[in-house]
Structure formats: C-alpha cells, structure tokens
Amino acid sequence: MTTIKKNTRGTIASVLTIAMCTFVLPAISTANSNRPIEQAILTAAPLVPPPITRNYPATVVVNLETIERVGRLSDGVDYTFWTFGGQVPGSFIRIRVGDYVEFNLNNHPSSKMPHNIDLHAVTGPGGGAASSFTAPGHSSRFSFKALNPGLYVYHCATAPVGMHIANGMYGLILVEPEGGLPPVDKEYYIMQSEFYTKGRYGEEGLQPFDMAKALTEIPDYVVFNGSVGAMVGDNAIRANVGETVRLYVGNGGPNLVSSFHVIGEIFDNVYVEGGDLINHNVQSTMVPAGGSVIVEFKVEVPGTLILVDHSIFRAFNKGALAMLKVDGADNLAIYSGKQADTVYLPEGGGIQTIAGSGIKSAKAKNKAERILFGKRTYDQNCLACHQPNGKGIPGAFPPLAGSDYLLAKPARAIDVLLKGLSGEIAVSGKEYNGVMPAVQLTDESVANVLTYVLNAWGNNGGEITPGQVASKRGH
Ligand SMILES: [Cu+2]
C-alpha cells in the first residue's frame, strides 16, 4: 500500500480508488484511461458481494483461480472437485453494465488439467474460452465490456467440456443494470448442479466421475451449492420476519433443468431466466442448464422454508434440498399453525373398506408357504400403516411386532381385518384412537397375512387357517 501511495501523484480521487484495492495488476485497458480501476470482490456461496453503489462504469479487475481439490459431496462421500476459487459453485462476481472487465484466470500449479472460462455475460467468441485457456501453473488475461445487464452463468469450456462442468466448474456473474437493483434485506447465492459417480447415492468413499451415467443424464446426486446438505441445519441461510429476500439462482447442469421452488413461500418477483422480464406471484420457476433466475419474496411468518428442485425425487432422494430459516414472531392472521387433529370418518362415521390388492391368493400347501404368501399380502395391504418392521407409528398406528393386543387373542385379529377397528384401544401399554379400515381380502389371504404377522419380528408363532376366517365371516 505504501509503495502505491509513494508512486501516486494524481488527484485525490485516484489515490482513493487505488487505496481501496487490495491488489491491483497493472491495468492494460486500452480506451478511456480516466475510468477508475477497481478490484472485484468475490464471494463463496451462499454469500453475495455487496451491491454496486457507483453510477458510472469502471475498469474491474477479476482474479479467479482454478484449483482441483478433494471435498465432501455427502456424509462419508468425497469427490475430486475442479473449482473456480476453491469452492463449488465458483466465486460470485458482481459488476455493473458498461464496466470493462480485466479477467485474470490463474490455474494453480497443482492442477492436473488446463482450464478456461466461458462467461455468458461476455459478448465475444466462446465467452472468453479460447482467450483464457490456461495450463497448470499459468495465468491468462483477457478483457471484455459488459454490454447487457443480467445474471449469467460462467463455466469451464475445456474439452471434454461436459466433464469439466460435471466436476464443479461453474458459477454466477451478476451484471447490475444502470441504477442497480432495488434494495432488499438479504441476498443469497444458490447454484444447482448434478454429480455422476461410480457408486450409487450415499455409497461411501472417494467417488470418481462416471462418464456413462453422465451420458445417460441420470445423476446420483442433484445438489445446491456443491454438496448434499450444504445449506441445512446450522448452515441454513437465514432471514427475519418482515425482511425481503433475493436469491440469485443458477443451474450449472451439466444436464438437468431445475424446477426451482421454495416450500412455504410464493415468489413476489421472478426475473425470468435472469433477464429483464419480471413475473409476479410465481410458485415454481424453471432454471435451464446453463441458465439462471433471480427471485424475490418477503418472509411474513417464522419457520423453515425448504428450497427444492420440485422434480421431487431429486429433492428427497438425491440432495436437491436447502433451508432458509426465518426467525421472528408468529403472525396468526397469515398462518395459524395446526389448529386441530381429529379422526376423519367419511360418510357419517362408518368404518371404511379398502379394496384388497386384487392378487389371486394361491392356496398355501403348508404353514411355511402361508407365511411366504402372507408377507406379500402384508407388503401390499398393511405395511403403509403398520410399517415394514411391524413397529407401527407412535400415536397413529399400533405395533404388530410384540403387540399384546394381538398376541393375547390371535383369532380376534380376524375380526379386526374383516370388520375394521376404531375407538380407543391399548396396545403394549400405549393408547391408540385411530381407524383401521376393513380390508377386502379372501379367507386365504386373511389367514396368510395373520399367520405371517404371528411369525414375524420375534412374535411367538401360531397359525390362522382359512377355515377359522370363514367361520368368523359366517359362511
Ligand atoms: Cu476446466
């Protein structure tokens, strides 16, 4: 800093401009040398650099490093990420329309690959790709003028392009319009992308990239900000009741289109595809691979909002889920919380009948077969409520594993199945007050499923025969 000051004999303005920069490469800007020079502030997701306050263009120097490093993809799962700035997604870059950007791409000496950058904000061949092609341990510079405002994806475009993107090489650059964006209370950076690994979702260890899976476009992971759970629990993004929130959302792909949705909110404003068109009152918005969106909403009530790709198996089974925690006081006029939980008895309170699986029940030749067939009936007709392990769900569905109600009088269960059951009962010391619908099963199937239940999960055995069921049915 002192050296810079010693050499500077210009106006006070130029002293200030240079003093604000932490590290300035000698600018080689051709035209318009009275444009002030600034060092771009880069941030790692979910953080966003501060809004630009100047109302004139500047020369903005960007120094971005490509580095390959092992990191966490999910609990127990590591991946060798190729990154812009050491993180996935890459550093957020914020400039203003009309700015002249001097872009320095520095490829870390430890890299095994050459890398480059294609910024969708660039007007020029390859978005800068050829001009920024950089071997390990080298540095490249190119410059561009930001002609169009908007939120743009950048990514590596070194062959094989798909692989460089699949390994994590993408990020966002915001080109603010003249006059900037309207002020909001909170801004966050979120980028969706997929990972294609040799092992299945959750398979532990260092997982290599799987080209075959990438070609078929069936990823093992779909994530926000580079890993499963990057923004959940203590790492959730936050806001307070009454605040306005703006999310800069990108989709690095490489393949999938995102149906971006926030569970528990409605987008007041959507800058469609990151451009000028503003839509209002939107539930889910499409983010193309290699595209973006800006969404804005006001948080009115406290709680945890869940950010998802509403292609919903991606959210709950592949990782595309993040959290926005909203703190503050309840507003019961907008959202009441749960006001009642009562038993629902349609059509005036009679016990309902649910249709059986319709599978023709083969006649069991012996008890072992009866148990085998009974398990199939259980899986199709009982498992949803009483659970695969027979333990039920506390407060809702009683257990069949170790149920004193069942094991005391096994034949009573025939009536439960044929007629259904409702009202208060005690099972293994706990009260239940639910409704078990009558199931439409043949005598064979009732005998099979109860025999299975009596012999499963450590229950003490026994057999129910079709004859017993027939006599209870009364024919
Ligand atoms: Cu690359």
Coordinates of C-alpha atoms and ligand atoms in Angstrom, one line a residue:
M1 CA 0.0 0.0 0.0
T2 CA 2.8 2.5 0.9
T3 CA 4.6 1.8 -2.4
I4 CA 1.4 2.6 -4.3
K5 CA 0.9 5.8 -2.4
K6 CA 4.5 6.9 -2.9
N7 CA 4.2 6.4 -6.7
T8 CA 0.9 8.1 -7.0
R9 CA 1.0 11.7 -7.9
G10 CA -2.5 12.1 -9.2
T11 CA -5.8 13.5 -8.0
I12 CA -7.2 12.7 -4.6
A13 CA -9.8 10.6 -6.4
S14 CA -7.3 8.3 -8.0
V15 CA -5.4 7.9 -4.7
L16 CA -8.6 6.8 -3.1
T17 CA -9.5 4.4 -5.8
I18 CA -6.2 2.7 -5.7
A19 CA -6.1 2.7 -1.9
M20 CA -9.4 0.8 -1.8
C21 CA -8.0 -2.1 -3.8
T22 CA -6.0 -4.7 -2.0
F23 CA -4.2 -6.0 -5.1
V24 CA -4.1 -4.4 -8.5
L25 CA -2.4 -5.8 -11.5
P26 CA -1.1 -3.1 -13.8
A27 CA -4.1 -2.2 -15.9
I28 CA -3.7 -2.5 -19.6
S29 CA -7.1 -1.0 -20.5
T30 CA -6.9 0.5 -24.0
A31 CA -9.6 3.0 -24.2
N32 CA -10.8 5.6 -21.7
S33 CA -8.0 5.7 -19.2
N34 CA -9.9 8.0 -16.8
R35 CA -12.2 5.1 -15.9
P36 CA -11.5 4.3 -12.3
I37 CA -9.9 0.9 -11.6
E38 CA -11.5 -1.5 -9.0
Q39 CA -10.7 -4.9 -7.7
A40 CA -13.7 -7.2 -7.9
I41 CA -14.9 -8.6 -4.5
L42 CA -15.5 -12.3 -5.0
T43 CA -17.6 -14.4 -2.6
A44 CA -18.1 -18.1 -2.0
A45 CA -21.8 -19.3 -2.0
P46 CA -24.2 -18.6 -0.4
L47 CA -22.7 -15.2 0.1
V48 CA -23.1 -12.4 -2.5
P49 CA -20.7 -9.4 -2.9
P50 CA -22.2 -6.0 -1.7
P51 CA -24.4 -4.1 -4.2
I52 CA -22.5 -1.7 -6.5
T53 CA -23.1 1.9 -5.5
R54 CA -21.3 3.8 -8.2
N55 CA -23.4 5.3 -11.1
Y56 CA -20.6 5.2 -13.7
P57 CA -18.7 2.4 -15.3
A58 CA -15.3 1.3 -14.0
T59 CA -12.5 -1.0 -15.0
V60 CA -13.0 -4.0 -12.8
V61 CA -10.1 -6.4 -12.2
V62 CA -11.1 -10.0 -11.6
N63 CA -8.6 -12.6 -10.3
L64 CA -10.1 -16.1 -10.3
E65 CA -8.1 -19.2 -9.5
T66 CA -8.9 -22.7 -10.8
I67 CA -7.9 -25.4 -8.4
E68 CA -8.6 -29.1 -8.2
R69 CA -9.3 -30.4 -4.7
V70 CA -11.0 -33.2 -2.8
G71 CA -14.1 -32.2 -0.8
R72 CA -17.3 -33.5 0.7
L73 CA -20.1 -34.4 -1.6
S74 CA -22.2 -36.0 1.1
D75 CA -21.6 -37.6 4.5
G76 CA -18.9 -40.1 4.0
V77 CA -18.7 -39.4 0.3
D78 CA -15.8 -37.4 -1.2
Y79 CA -15.2 -36.2 -4.7
T80 CA -12.4 -34.5 -6.5
F81 CA -13.9 -31.2 -7.4
W82 CA -12.5 -29.0 -10.1
T83 CA -13.3 -25.4 -8.9
F84 CA -13.3 -21.7 -9.7
G85 CA -12.0 -20.3 -6.4
G86 CA -11.7 -23.5 -4.4
Q87 CA -15.5 -24.0 -3.9
V88 CA -18.4 -25.4 -5.8
P89 CA -20.1 -23.3 -7.2
G90 CA -17.4 -20.9 -8.2
S91 CA -17.0 -17.4 -6.7
F92 CA -19.8 -14.9 -7.3
I93 CA -18.7 -12.0 -9.4
R94 CA -20.6 -8.7 -9.3
I95 CA -20.1 -5.9 -11.8
R96 CA -22.2 -3.1 -13.5
V97 CA -23.4 -2.7 -17.0
G98 CA -20.8 -0.7 -19.0
D99 CA -17.9 -2.0 -16.9
Y100 CA -14.7 -3.0 -18.6
V101 CA -13.6 -6.3 -17.0
E102 CA -9.9 -7.3 -16.9
F103 CA -10.2 -11.0 -16.3
N104 CA -7.2 -12.9 -14.9
L105 CA -7.6 -16.7 -14.8
N106 CA -4.9 -18.3 -12.7
N107 CA -4.6 -22.1 -12.9
H108 CA -3.0 -23.4 -9.7
P109 CA 0.3 -25.3 -10.2
S110 CA -1.1 -28.4 -8.5
S111 CA -3.8 -28.7 -11.3
K112 CA -3.6 -31.8 -13.5
M113 CA -5.8 -30.2 -16.2
P114 CA -5.7 -27.0 -18.2
H115 CA -8.9 -24.9 -17.6
N116 CA -10.5 -21.8 -19.2
I117 CA -13.7 -19.8 -18.6
D118 CA -16.8 -19.1 -20.8
L119 CA -18.8 -16.3 -19.2
H120 CA -22.3 -16.0 -20.6
A121 CA -22.0 -12.2 -19.8
V122 CA -19.3 -11.8 -22.5
T123 CA -20.0 -10.6 -26.0
G124 CA -17.3 -12.3 -27.9
P125 CA -16.2 -15.7 -29.2
G126 CA -16.6 -18.5 -26.7
G127 CA -17.4 -16.1 -24.0
G128 CA -13.7 -15.8 -23.4
A129 CA -12.9 -19.5 -23.6
A130 CA -10.1 -19.6 -26.1
S131 CA -8.5 -16.4 -24.7
S132 CA -8.5 -17.8 -21.2
F133 CA -7.2 -21.3 -21.9
T134 CA -4.6 -21.8 -19.1
A135 CA -2.2 -24.6 -18.4
P136 CA -1.4 -25.6 -14.8
G137 CA 0.8 -23.0 -13.1
H138 CA 0.0 -20.4 -15.7
S139 CA -2.2 -17.2 -15.8
S140 CA -4.2 -15.8 -18.7
R141 CA -5.7 -12.4 -19.1
F142 CA -8.5 -11.2 -21.4
S143 CA -10.9 -8.2 -21.2
F144 CA -14.5 -7.6 -22.1
K145 CA -17.1 -4.8 -21.8
A146 CA -20.3 -5.8 -20.1
L147 CA -22.9 -4.8 -22.6
N148 CA -26.0 -6.5 -21.2
P149 CA -27.3 -6.4 -17.6
G150 CA -28.5 -9.7 -16.1
L151 CA -27.5 -12.7 -14.1
Y152 CA -25.2 -15.0 -16.1
V153 CA -23.6 -18.4 -15.6
Y154 CA -19.9 -18.9 -16.2
H155 CA -18.3 -22.3 -16.7
C156 CA -15.2 -24.1 -17.8
A157 CA -15.2 -24.9 -21.5
T158 CA -12.1 -27.0 -21.8
A159 CA -12.5 -30.4 -23.6
P160 CA -14.1 -32.6 -22.5
V161 CA -16.4 -29.7 -21.6
G162 CA -19.1 -32.0 -20.0
M163 CA -16.6 -33.5 -17.7
H164 CA -15.1 -30.1 -16.5
I165 CA -18.7 -28.9 -15.8
A166 CA -19.7 -32.2 -14.1
N167 CA -16.7 -31.8 -11.8
G168 CA -17.9 -28.5 -10.5
M169 CA -16.6 -25.7 -12.8
Y170 CA -19.5 -23.2 -12.9
G171 CA -20.6 -20.1 -11.1
L172 CA -22.5 -16.8 -11.5
I173 CA -21.7 -13.3 -12.6
L174 CA -24.2 -10.5 -12.0
V175 CA -24.2 -7.5 -14.3
E176 CA -26.2 -4.9 -12.5
P177 CA -28.3 -2.6 -14.6
E178 CA -27.8 1.2 -14.5
G179 CA -29.2 2.4 -11.2
G180 CA -28.7 -1.1 -9.7
L181 CA -31.3 -3.5 -8.4
P182 CA -33.9 -2.4 -5.8
P183 CA -32.6 -2.7 -2.3
V184 CA -33.5 -5.8 -0.3
D185 CA -32.6 -7.0 3.2
K186 CA -31.0 -10.3 2.4
E187 CA -29.2 -11.6 -0.8
Y188 CA -28.0 -15.2 -1.3
Y189 CA -26.3 -17.2 -4.0
I190 CA -27.6 -20.7 -4.8
M191 CA -26.5 -22.9 -7.6
Q192 CA -27.9 -26.3 -8.5
S193 CA -25.9 -29.0 -10.3
E194 CA -25.6 -32.7 -10.6
F195 CA -22.9 -35.3 -9.9
Y196 CA -22.4 -38.6 -11.7
T197 CA -20.4 -41.0 -9.5
K198 CA -19.3 -44.6 -9.9
G199 CA -21.0 -45.6 -6.7
R200 CA -24.8 -45.1 -6.0
Y201 CA -26.1 -42.2 -3.9
G202 CA -24.6 -42.4 -0.5
E203 CA -22.0 -45.1 -1.3
E204 CA -19.0 -44.1 0.9
G205 CA -15.5 -43.2 -0.1
L206 CA -13.8 -41.1 -2.8
Q207 CA -16.2 -41.4 -5.7
P208 CA -14.8 -41.0 -9.3
F209 CA -16.8 -39.3 -12.1
D210 CA -18.9 -41.8 -14.2
M211 CA -18.9 -40.8 -17.8
A212 CA -21.5 -43.4 -18.8
K213 CA -24.0 -42.1 -16.2
A214 CA -23.4 -38.5 -17.4
L215 CA -24.2 -39.6 -20.9
T216 CA -27.5 -41.1 -19.9
E217 CA -28.2 -38.0 -17.8
I218 CA -29.2 -40.0 -14.7
P219 CA -27.2 -38.4 -11.9
D220 CA -26.6 -40.0 -8.4
Y221 CA -26.6 -36.5 -6.8
V222 CA -28.5 -33.3 -7.5
V223 CA -27.4 -30.7 -5.1
F224 CA -27.5 -27.0 -4.2
N225 CA -24.1 -25.3 -3.6
G226 CA -21.9 -28.3 -4.3
S227 CA -22.9 -31.0 -1.7
V228 CA -25.8 -32.7 -0.1
G229 CA -26.9 -30.6 2.9
A230 CA -24.7 -27.6 2.1
M231 CA -27.4 -25.3 3.4
V232 CA -29.3 -27.3 6.0
G233 CA -29.2 -27.2 9.8
D234 CA -26.6 -24.8 11.1
N235 CA -25.6 -23.9 7.6
A236 CA -29.1 -22.9 6.6
I237 CA -29.4 -19.4 5.1
R238 CA -31.4 -17.0 7.4
A239 CA -33.8 -14.1 7.4
N240 CA -36.0 -12.3 9.8
V241 CA -39.8 -12.0 9.7
G242 CA -40.7 -8.9 7.6
E243 CA -37.5 -8.9 5.6
T244 CA -37.2 -9.1 1.8
V245 CA -35.0 -11.8 0.4
R246 CA -33.4 -12.0 -3.0
L247 CA -32.0 -15.3 -4.3
Y248 CA -29.6 -15.4 -7.2
V249 CA -30.2 -18.9 -8.5
G250 CA -28.1 -20.6 -11.1
N251 CA -28.1 -24.0 -12.7
G252 CA -24.7 -25.4 -13.6
G253 CA -26.3 -28.6 -15.0
P254 CA -24.5 -30.2 -16.7
N255 CA -27.7 -31.8 -17.9
L256 CA -30.9 -31.3 -15.9
V257 CA -33.4 -28.4 -16.0
S258 CA -34.4 -27.3 -12.5
S259 CA -38.0 -26.6 -11.3
F260 CA -36.9 -24.2 -8.6
H261 CA -39.4 -23.9 -5.7
V262 CA -39.5 -22.7 -2.1
I263 CA -41.8 -24.7 0.1
G264 CA -43.9 -22.3 2.1
E265 CA -43.3 -19.2 0.0
I266 CA -44.5 -17.5 -3.2
F267 CA -42.1 -15.5 -5.3
D268 CA -43.3 -11.9 -5.4
N269 CA -40.9 -11.2 -8.3
V270 CA -39.2 -13.5 -10.7
Y271 CA -36.6 -12.1 -13.1
V272 CA -37.3 -14.7 -15.7
E273 CA -34.2 -16.5 -16.8
G274 CA -32.1 -13.8 -15.1
G275 CA -33.1 -11.1 -17.6
D276 CA -35.3 -8.0 -17.6
L277 CA -38.7 -9.7 -17.7
I278 CA -40.3 -9.6 -14.2
N279 CA -43.1 -12.0 -13.4
H280 CA -45.1 -11.9 -10.2
N281 CA -46.8 -14.4 -7.9
V282 CA -44.9 -17.5 -9.0
Q283 CA -44.7 -20.9 -7.3
S284 CA -42.0 -22.7 -9.3
T285 CA -39.7 -21.3 -11.9
M286 CA -37.6 -23.1 -14.5
V287 CA -33.9 -22.7 -14.5
P288 CA -32.3 -24.1 -17.6
A289 CA -29.0 -25.9 -17.6
G290 CA -26.5 -23.0 -18.1
G291 CA -29.2 -20.5 -17.0
S292 CA -30.3 -18.5 -14.0
V293 CA -33.1 -16.8 -12.3
I294 CA -33.5 -14.1 -9.7
V295 CA -36.4 -14.5 -7.2
E296 CA -37.6 -12.1 -4.6
F297 CA -40.0 -12.6 -1.7
K298 CA -40.9 -11.1 1.6
V299 CA -40.9 -13.5 4.6
E300 CA -44.0 -12.9 6.6
V301 CA -44.0 -15.8 9.2
P302 CA -41.3 -17.6 11.1
G303 CA -40.3 -21.2 10.3
T304 CA -38.1 -23.1 7.9
L305 CA -38.6 -22.7 4.2
I306 CA -37.4 -25.6 2.1
L307 CA -35.7 -24.8 -1.2
V308 CA -36.1 -27.7 -3.7
D309 CA -36.0 -28.7 -7.3
H310 CA -39.6 -29.7 -7.5
S311 CA -38.7 -32.7 -9.6
I312 CA -39.2 -34.1 -6.2
F313 CA -37.2 -37.3 -6.1
R314 CA -34.2 -35.1 -6.7
A315 CA -35.0 -33.2 -3.6
F316 CA -35.7 -36.0 -1.2
N317 CA -33.5 -38.7 -2.7
K318 CA -30.6 -37.1 -4.4
G319 CA -29.9 -34.0 -2.3
A320 CA -31.6 -31.0 -4.1
L321 CA -32.8 -29.5 -0.8
A322 CA -31.7 -26.4 1.2
M323 CA -33.2 -24.5 4.1
L324 CA -34.0 -20.8 4.7
K325 CA -34.7 -20.3 8.4
V326 CA -36.9 -17.4 9.2
D327 CA -36.8 -16.0 12.8
G328 CA -39.4 -13.8 14.4
A329 CA -42.8 -13.6 15.9
D330 CA -45.8 -15.6 14.7
N331 CA -48.4 -13.9 12.6
L332 CA -51.5 -16.0 13.2
A333 CA -53.5 -13.8 10.8
I334 CA -51.3 -15.1 8.0
Y335 CA -50.6 -18.7 9.2
S336 CA -52.3 -20.4 12.1
G337 CA -50.2 -23.5 12.6
K338 CA -52.1 -26.7 13.3
Q339 CA -55.5 -25.9 14.8
A340 CA -57.0 -29.4 15.1
D341 CA -56.1 -33.0 14.8
T342 CA -59.2 -35.3 14.9
V343 CA -60.1 -38.6 13.5
Y344 CA -61.6 -38.4 10.0
L345 CA -64.5 -40.7 9.4
P346 CA -66.1 -40.1 6.0
E347 CA -69.7 -40.8 5.2
G348 CA -71.1 -40.4 8.7
G349 CA -68.6 -42.3 10.8
G350 CA -68.9 -45.8 9.5
I351 CA -65.8 -47.9 9.1
Q352 CA -64.5 -47.8 5.6
T353 CA -63.4 -50.7 3.5
I354 CA -60.3 -50.7 1.5
A355 CA -60.0 -52.9 -1.6
G356 CA -57.6 -55.8 -1.4
S357 CA -54.6 -56.0 -3.7
G358 CA -56.6 -58.0 -6.2
I359 CA -53.9 -60.5 -6.4
K360 CA -55.3 -64.0 -6.6
S361 CA -54.2 -65.8 -3.5
A362 CA -52.6 -69.1 -4.2
K363 CA -53.6 -71.8 -1.8
A364 CA -50.8 -72.4 0.7
K365 CA -49.9 -76.1 1.0
N366 CA -48.3 -75.7 4.4
K367 CA -47.5 -73.2 7.1
A368 CA -44.2 -72.1 5.6
E369 CA -46.0 -71.2 2.3
R370 CA -48.7 -69.5 4.3
I371 CA -46.1 -67.2 5.9
L372 CA -44.4 -66.6 2.5
F373 CA -47.7 -65.7 0.8
G374 CA -48.7 -63.7 3.9
K375 CA -45.7 -61.5 3.6
R376 CA -46.8 -60.5 0.1
T377 CA -50.2 -59.6 1.4
Y378 CA -48.7 -57.6 4.3
D379 CA -46.4 -55.6 2.0
Q380 CA -49.3 -54.7 -0.2
N381 CA -52.1 -54.1 2.4
C382 CA -50.7 -53.4 5.8
L383 CA -47.1 -52.1 5.5
A384 CA -48.0 -48.5 4.8
C385 CA -49.6 -48.1 8.2
H386 CA -48.0 -50.7 10.4
Q387 CA -44.6 -50.2 8.8
P388 CA -42.1 -52.7 7.3
N389 CA -40.7 -53.6 10.7
G390 CA -44.2 -54.1 12.2
K391 CA -43.5 -51.4 14.8
G392 CA -46.2 -49.0 13.6
I393 CA -46.0 -45.3 14.2
P394 CA -46.3 -43.9 17.7
G395 CA -49.6 -42.2 18.3
A396 CA -51.0 -43.2 15.0
F397 CA -50.7 -46.9 14.1
P398 CA -50.2 -49.6 16.8
P399 CA -47.4 -52.1 16.5
L400 CA -48.0 -55.6 15.3
A401 CA -44.5 -56.6 16.5
G402 CA -44.8 -57.7 20.1
S403 CA -48.4 -56.4 20.3
D404 CA -50.0 -57.7 23.5
Y405 CA -53.4 -57.0 22.0
L406 CA -52.8 -59.3 19.1
L407 CA -50.8 -62.0 20.8
A408 CA -53.2 -62.4 23.7
K409 CA -56.1 -63.5 21.4
P410 CA -54.7 -64.0 17.8
A411 CA -58.2 -65.0 16.5
R412 CA -59.5 -61.6 17.5
A413 CA -57.4 -60.1 14.7
I414 CA -59.6 -61.9 12.2
D415 CA -62.4 -59.6 13.2
V416 CA -60.1 -56.6 13.0
L417 CA -59.4 -57.4 9.4
L418 CA -62.9 -58.4 8.3
K419 CA -64.8 -55.6 10.1
G420 CA -62.1 -52.9 10.7
L421 CA -61.5 -51.4 14.1
S422 CA -62.0 -48.0 15.6
G423 CA -62.2 -46.4 19.1
E424 CA -59.7 -46.4 21.9
I425 CA -57.5 -49.5 22.4
A426 CA -54.4 -50.1 24.4
V427 CA -51.5 -51.9 22.7
S428 CA -48.4 -52.8 24.7
G429 CA -49.1 -50.0 27.2
K430 CA -49.9 -47.2 24.7
E431 CA -53.3 -45.8 23.8
Y432 CA -54.4 -45.6 20.2
N433 CA -57.6 -44.0 18.9
G434 CA -57.5 -44.4 15.2
V435 CA -59.3 -46.1 12.5
M436 CA -58.2 -49.4 10.9
P437 CA -60.2 -49.9 7.7
A438 CA -61.8 -53.3 7.0
V439 CA -59.7 -55.0 4.3
Q440 CA -61.3 -56.8 1.4
L441 CA -59.2 -60.0 1.3
T442 CA -60.1 -63.6 0.6
D443 CA -60.3 -66.0 3.5
E444 CA -57.0 -67.5 2.2
S445 CA -55.3 -64.0 2.3
V446 CA -56.5 -63.1 5.7
A447 CA -55.2 -66.4 7.1
N448 CA -51.9 -66.0 5.3
V449 CA -51.3 -62.4 6.4
L450 CA -52.2 -63.1 10.0
T451 CA -50.0 -66.2 10.1
Y452 CA -47.2 -64.1 8.7
V453 CA -47.7 -61.4 11.3
L454 CA -47.8 -64.0 14.1
N455 CA -44.4 -65.4 12.9
A456 CA -42.6 -62.2 12.0
W457 CA -40.5 -59.8 14.1
G458 CA -40.0 -62.1 17.0
N459 CA -43.7 -62.7 17.6
N460 CA -44.4 -66.0 19.2
G461 CA -45.8 -68.0 16.3
G462 CA -49.1 -69.7 15.6
E463 CA -51.3 -70.2 12.5
I464 CA -54.6 -68.9 11.4
T465 CA -56.4 -71.1 8.9
P466 CA -58.8 -70.1 6.1
G467 CA -61.5 -72.3 7.9
Q468 CA -61.2 -70.1 11.0
V469 CA -61.7 -67.0 8.9
A470 CA -64.7 -68.5 7.0
S471 CA -66.4 -69.3 10.3
K472 CA -65.9 -65.8 11.6
R473 CA -67.3 -64.4 8.4
G474 CA -70.3 -66.6 9.0
H475 CA -70.4 -68.7 5.9
Ligands
CU1 CU -11.9 -26.9 -16.5

